[in-house]
Every structure is written in C-alpha cells, then in structure tokens.
Amino acid sequence: MAVIEARTGAAITFGELASRANRVTHGLRRVGLTHGDVVAAVLPNRATMLELYLAALQGGFYLVPINNRLTGPEIAYILADSGARALVCSDRFGEACRLAVAEMESPPATFVTSDADEAGDLGVAFRPHADLVAGLPGDRPGARTAGSTMHYTSGTTGRPKGVRRPLSGLDPDELSQERLATFLRPFGILPHGGGVHLAVSPLYHTAVMTFTTRSLHAGHTAVLMDGWSPEETLRLIAEHRVTTSHMVPTHFHRLLALPDSVRAAADTTSLRHVIHAAAPCPVDTKRRMLEWWGPVIYEYYAATEGGGTLVTPREWLERPGTVGRAWPNAEIRVEDDDGRPCPPGEPGVVWMSINDDFEYHRDPEKTRAGRHGGFFTVGDIGYLDEAGYLFLCDRKADMIISGGVNIYPAEVESALFGHPKIGDAAVFGIPDEEWGEQVKAVVEPAAGVAPGPELEAELIAFCRERLAAYKCPRSIEFIETMPREPTGKLLKRNLRDPYWAAKRRAI
C-alpha cells in the first residue's frame, strides 16, 4: 500500500499510484508542458498531490505546491511569478482559484478535482481533472528526466519567493535513490517494507512534502491527514502502526494538553522516528514528549533553501535545547555582524553551507543578499558550543532590543509554555518611548481557563521566577485563537504589526 487517505479511507497501492502518475505526465505533456515548465497545485492532503509530484518528477517539470489558505490575489501572484503553465486545484479551494485565474492576463490551463471529480460551477476556464488524463495510458512515458519542486517561502517579510534549483538531468529513479541516501539515512530511516509515515500537516509545506515523498521512495506507506487533531493523530498511529512522522512543537504542546487518561491509553509503541523542526521547541515540552513516547524524537534545523543540523534523542538529552551538529556534507558557521566567527557560546547569525545550489526565482538581489562564501542564512541567531552543537536563540528579525539589550522571544515563550494554563503563546517587541521596545506577550489560555487581570499577573510572576526581569512581559494580551498556519508556523507579524502601525500613524 502506498497511500491511505485518513479522511476518505481511500487506499492506493504503489502500482496504482505509479499508473495514475504516468497518466498525469502524459496529460501535462498533452496540454503543452515541456522540460522545465511549471505546474502548480492548490490541493488538500489527498493522493492527487502525490500523483502530481511523481508526474513532475519524471516529466522534467517544476511542481509549485501553493498554500491552500491563500486568497485569490495571493495565488495569482505565485502563478504569475512562477510562470505556471498548468494549475491543478481542488473545488474545496475553487473560489480563491477562480478569482486568481480571473485576474490573470495569461492564465494557466486549469483542472479541478473533487470527490466527484467534476468542475462544478467554477466556470469554463476550469476543466475536470478527468479531462487531464482522459484516454491516456498508465504506462511509463518516454524521455523521462528528473523534475523538481519549487516551494515558495512563506513571505514573513514582503512577497513570497520561489526557491528554485537547477534541474539535474538525472534519471528520476536515480534521483529518488540519491535523495533517499542523503536525506532519510542520517535519521536512521532505512528502505524496507512495513514502514508507515503519518503526514500530519499540509503537503504544500516543504518539509512535509519532502518527508512524505522520501518515505514513498523508501517503500513506506504514507497516511495523509487532511485536518489535524491530537486525538485523531493518536488513533491513526495505533490503527496503522505508524513508524515515522514529521511534526512541529505546536503538535507536541497540544498532544501533551490531552487528559492524562487519553495519553495513557494511547498505543504509540510502533513509533521509531518522530522528526520535528520549523520552530524552537521548549525544553520542557520536548522532555515530556521523550518521557511519553520514548527515545524516538529527532530534531533538525534547516530551511526551504537547505540546511542544516540534526540531533538524536540521546544527544539532545545530553545537551537539552540543542538542534544538533551539521549533518553529513554540511557545515554551520556563526558570525557577528562584521562577518567574524563568534567564539563558542557567543550568539551571532547562523550560516549554512550551500550543498544544493538555489536561487530566489526572479529575485537576484535577494539571492545575493542572503549568501556569501558558499554559505546562506535565513537570519536566525544562535551559538555553537565547544563540541560544535548549535543552539538557536531566535530570528534576527524577531529579536527585541530594549534599552540596548538583546532579548530573544523564543526564550520567553519557552518559559510561558511551562505554565499549565497556557494553550499557546507568542512574544514580541512593541514600541516604548523610553526603552525603544518593551516585551509583549499574547496568550491563548488553555481550555477552560478564563483570561483576565489575575491570570496576567500570575503569568508575569511565573516568568519572573524563571527569567531576568528585563526579559519578562510587561503586559499580556489574551486571544481566543493564535494565528498559526496548519503547519504550526506562527504568524507573529499578524500580532506585532498593529502596534508598530499605530506608532507610525501617531508620528
């Protein structure tokens, strides 16, 4: 079995998946796509996304998976910027896609899929997905050559940019084996029958797509969650005897918030490698997950552009808080603002070696700005210890400078997450006439906890017991639901920007 859709119950064998992907490759060629052309996708976590990935991988195309929560204008921007020649979307996101296509002067050939596989009322520009593959054979296409994905960065500052790598020209089967050897093996994940990977986040995210497709290349079954909940995660782990998954700290926090009786009853004994990244993980949260699931939780540090570091459970327990050492064939540097190497323990900008060259599509200035001497950075701040283990502090753009002192929000957030009345939390700097910036916290209370002045005072006091006073929030705002992407990535700018916009208006 190759793919199991948790929501629909559909189960697809490797033979069926290959046949479907072959027809899609034939179909994309029939509508005019050639080597190096782009096909975009606005899809849920369904097998259709994996078919499209495999079709692009053997057809020499670029696949651009688009965040299915974007609006019509945002989708239109990515379609135009990437030069997409074809778009495959779901009718679930059809209205946004219809608006996107409608505002484009030269829209791509567009196909819509749904449970009924009909175009519905999206208009004549949209053809049923069945039209893409109608009458085409399921055998392998000729002239197979490796394509690639081109993911767009999330755009925390400015417009998102596509991370584009040159096509290798390799046979796609050679490429899949090369990626398996260089990507899954360092985590200890080997190709074998019986492996089951649980995709808990949307496939449009770089890491989720990467780990899911690499698992398929390793011969593992991919179980796709189309909408996440902690209870359903535990049920699927037990039902399908899941061996691997990729998560983010938000998943851990919400799993740990389940009642003790639910966690005690959960069967997670099949798990072998639960890999996490994307955001700093509070030390207490990770320690509790290791106590619950055992030494199966691995962490890495990387970006859409590349990476990175890796830490095993044993290494992390020896050095709590580290994101590990450079993985094979990679190198990590920490430098000050003048480009000088920082001594062990001194924070600076984290630079990662470029082993797989890339460019920001149509943005040579950004490509040049974020690299030097064969290294690139995404602006994170961290430090190396004497043994070369990396510890992250925060994003440089998120760092708070109050009275000339650097404060890392991730450290404050980690302290807040240790309080049982916290459901979610974010810390950032807001304008302060005297100090330049002051520390602000926004908190989503845990279920059943009432917000108010008493809780605010309790949480500030809790922080002051664990951190220097200057690092602690001066005030706390309560919010019903924290703005996070389905991947767990916090949209901190949505919380912070109104404070700075108000200051600009006042000026």
PDB file of C-alpha atoms in Angstrom, residues 124-221:
ATOM      1  CA  VAL A 124     -15.446  27.405 -18.335  1.00  0.00           C
ATOM      2  CA  ALA A 125     -11.773  28.118 -17.543  1.00  0.00           C
ATOM      3  CA  PHE A 126     -11.786  25.105 -15.231  1.00  0.00           C
ATOM      4  CA  ARG A 127     -11.900  21.608 -16.683  1.00  0.00           C
ATOM      5  CA  PRO A 128     -12.497  18.432 -14.668  1.00  0.00           C
ATOM      6  CA  HIS A 129      -9.328  16.680 -13.593  1.00  0.00           C
ATOM      7  CA  ALA A 130     -10.589  13.661 -15.544  1.00  0.00           C
ATOM      8  CA  ASP A 131     -10.063  15.650 -18.760  1.00  0.00           C
ATOM      9  CA  LEU A 132      -6.352  15.907 -17.985  1.00  0.00           C
ATOM     10  CA  VAL A 133      -5.884  12.135 -18.136  1.00  0.00           C
ATOM     11  CA  ALA A 134      -8.805  11.058 -20.332  1.00  0.00           C
ATOM     12  CA  GLY A 135      -7.872   8.345 -22.812  1.00  0.00           C
ATOM     13  CA  LEU A 136      -4.225   8.244 -21.777  1.00  0.00           C
ATOM     14  CA  PRO A 137      -2.281   5.081 -20.922  1.00  0.00           C
ATOM     15  CA  GLY A 138      -0.967   4.197 -17.491  1.00  0.00           C
ATOM     16  CA  ASP A 139       2.386   3.016 -18.782  1.00  0.00           C
ATOM     17  CA  ARG A 140       5.623   4.910 -18.286  1.00  0.00           C
ATOM     18  CA  PRO A 141       6.118   7.951 -20.526  1.00  0.00           C
ATOM     19  CA  GLY A 142       9.157   8.189 -22.757  1.00  0.00           C
ATOM     20  CA  ALA A 143      12.036  10.615 -22.290  1.00  0.00           C
ATOM     21  CA  ARG A 144      11.827  10.504 -18.508  1.00  0.00           C
ATOM     22  CA  THR A 145      14.022  13.123 -16.825  1.00  0.00           C
ATOM     23  CA  ALA A 146      14.031  14.383 -13.264  1.00  0.00           C
ATOM     24  CA  GLY A 147      11.876  17.368 -12.372  1.00  0.00           C
ATOM     25  CA  SER A 148      11.753  19.128  -9.013  1.00  0.00           C
ATOM     26  CA  THR A 149       9.577  21.008  -6.577  1.00  0.00           C
ATOM     27  CA  MET A 150       9.787  24.783  -6.306  1.00  0.00           C
ATOM     28  CA  HIS A 151       8.392  25.834  -2.943  1.00  0.00           C
ATOM     29  CA  TYR A 152       7.587  29.424  -2.163  1.00  0.00           C
ATOM     30  CA  THR A 153       8.850  30.824   1.107  1.00  0.00           C
ATOM     31  CA  SER A 154       6.054  31.851   3.445  1.00  0.00           C
ATOM     32  CA  GLY A 155       6.649  35.552   2.958  1.00  0.00           C
ATOM     33  CA  THR A 156       7.033  36.676   6.583  1.00  0.00           C
ATOM     34  CA  THR A 157       8.615  39.792   5.110  1.00  0.00           C
ATOM     35  CA  GLY A 158       7.395  41.010   1.741  1.00  0.00           C
ATOM     36  CA  ARG A 159       6.206  38.814  -1.110  1.00  0.00           C
ATOM     37  CA  PRO A 160       6.963  35.083  -1.008  1.00  0.00           C
ATOM     38  CA  LYS A 161       9.795  33.931  -3.253  1.00  0.00           C
ATOM     39  CA  GLY A 162      10.201  30.647  -5.076  1.00  0.00           C
ATOM     40  CA  VAL A 163      13.260  28.606  -4.126  1.00  0.00           C
ATOM     41  CA  ARG A 164      14.372  27.248  -7.479  1.00  0.00           C
ATOM     42  CA  ARG A 165      17.136  24.733  -8.103  1.00  0.00           C
ATOM     43  CA  PRO A 166      18.562  23.742 -11.488  1.00  0.00           C
ATOM     44  CA  LEU A 167      17.123  20.514 -12.876  1.00  0.00           C
ATOM     45  CA  SER A 168      19.677  17.741 -12.518  1.00  0.00           C
ATOM     46  CA  GLY A 169      19.133  15.924 -15.801  1.00  0.00           C
ATOM     47  CA  LEU A 170      19.257  12.645 -13.862  1.00  0.00           C
ATOM     48  CA  ASP A 171      17.070   9.644 -14.443  1.00  0.00           C
ATOM     49  CA  PRO A 172      14.210  10.106 -11.930  1.00  0.00           C
ATOM     50  CA  ASP A 173      14.820   6.684 -10.391  1.00  0.00           C
ATOM     51  CA  GLU A 174      18.481   7.532  -9.802  1.00  0.00           C
ATOM     52  CA  LEU A 175      17.430  10.826  -8.241  1.00  0.00           C
ATOM     53  CA  SER A 176      14.978   9.208  -5.853  1.00  0.00           C
ATOM     54  CA  GLN A 177      17.634   6.820  -4.588  1.00  0.00           C
ATOM     55  CA  GLU A 178      20.165   9.647  -4.250  1.00  0.00           C
ATOM     56  CA  ARG A 179      17.720  11.707  -2.202  1.00  0.00           C
ATOM     57  CA  LEU A 180      16.860   8.725  -0.040  1.00  0.00           C
ATOM     58  CA  ALA A 181      20.525   8.083   0.740  1.00  0.00           C
ATOM     59  CA  THR A 182      21.278  11.688   1.580  1.00  0.00           C
ATOM     60  CA  PHE A 183      18.077  12.601   3.372  1.00  0.00           C
ATOM     61  CA  LEU A 184      16.482   9.778   5.365  1.00  0.00           C
ATOM     62  CA  ARG A 185      19.546   7.718   6.244  1.00  0.00           C
ATOM     63  CA  PRO A 186      21.097  10.274   8.642  1.00  0.00           C
ATOM     64  CA  PHE A 187      17.935   9.951  10.753  1.00  0.00           C
ATOM     65  CA  GLY A 188      18.351   6.183  10.779  1.00  0.00           C
ATOM     66  CA  ILE A 189      15.346   5.603   8.487  1.00  0.00           C
ATOM     67  CA  LEU A 190      16.030   2.802   6.023  1.00  0.00           C
ATOM     68  CA  PRO A 191      14.145   1.476   2.977  1.00  0.00           C
ATOM     69  CA  HIS A 192      12.106  -1.542   3.927  1.00  0.00           C
ATOM     70  CA  GLY A 193       8.614  -2.956   3.822  1.00  0.00           C
ATOM     71  CA  GLY A 194       6.371  -2.214   6.761  1.00  0.00           C
ATOM     72  CA  GLY A 195       7.341   1.413   7.284  1.00  0.00           C
ATOM     73  CA  VAL A 196       4.372   3.776   7.709  1.00  0.00           C
ATOM     74  CA  HIS A 197       4.725   7.570   7.571  1.00  0.00           C
ATOM     75  CA  LEU A 198       1.999   9.802   9.003  1.00  0.00           C
ATOM     76  CA  ALA A 199       1.692  13.220   7.297  1.00  0.00           C
ATOM     77  CA  VAL A 200       0.051  15.428   9.918  1.00  0.00           C
ATOM     78  CA  SER A 201       0.479  18.800   8.163  1.00  0.00           C
ATOM     79  CA  PRO A 202      -0.334  20.110   4.673  1.00  0.00           C
ATOM     80  CA  LEU A 203       1.752  18.742   1.824  1.00  0.00           C
ATOM     81  CA  TYR A 204       2.292  22.225   0.401  1.00  0.00           C
ATOM     82  CA  HIS A 205       4.845  22.757   3.180  1.00  0.00           C
ATOM     83  CA  THR A 206       8.409  21.956   2.105  1.00  0.00           C
ATOM     84  CA  ALA A 207       9.332  19.626   4.960  1.00  0.00           C
ATOM     85  CA  VAL A 208       6.020  17.749   4.933  1.00  0.00           C
ATOM     86  CA  MET A 209       6.231  17.128   1.183  1.00  0.00           C
ATOM     87  CA  THR A 210       9.886  16.142   1.465  1.00  0.00           C
ATOM     88  CA  PHE A 211       9.493  13.616   4.275  1.00  0.00           C
ATOM     89  CA  THR A 212       6.301  12.148   2.788  1.00  0.00           C
ATOM     90  CA  THR A 213       7.707  11.672  -0.705  1.00  0.00           C
ATOM     91  CA  ARG A 214      11.050  10.382   0.550  1.00  0.00           C
ATOM     92  CA  SER A 215       9.102   7.843   2.591  1.00  0.00           C
ATOM     93  CA  LEU A 216       7.308   6.718  -0.575  1.00  0.00           C
ATOM     94  CA  HIS A 217      10.675   6.346  -2.344  1.00  0.00           C
ATOM     95  CA  ALA A 218      11.789   4.211   0.610  1.00  0.00           C
ATOM     96  CA  GLY A 219       8.838   1.890   0.065  1.00  0.00           C
ATOM     97  CA  HIS A 220       6.872   3.107   3.088  1.00  0.00           C
ATOM     98  CA  THR A 221       3.136   3.708   3.209  1.00  0.00           C
TER      99      THR A 221
END
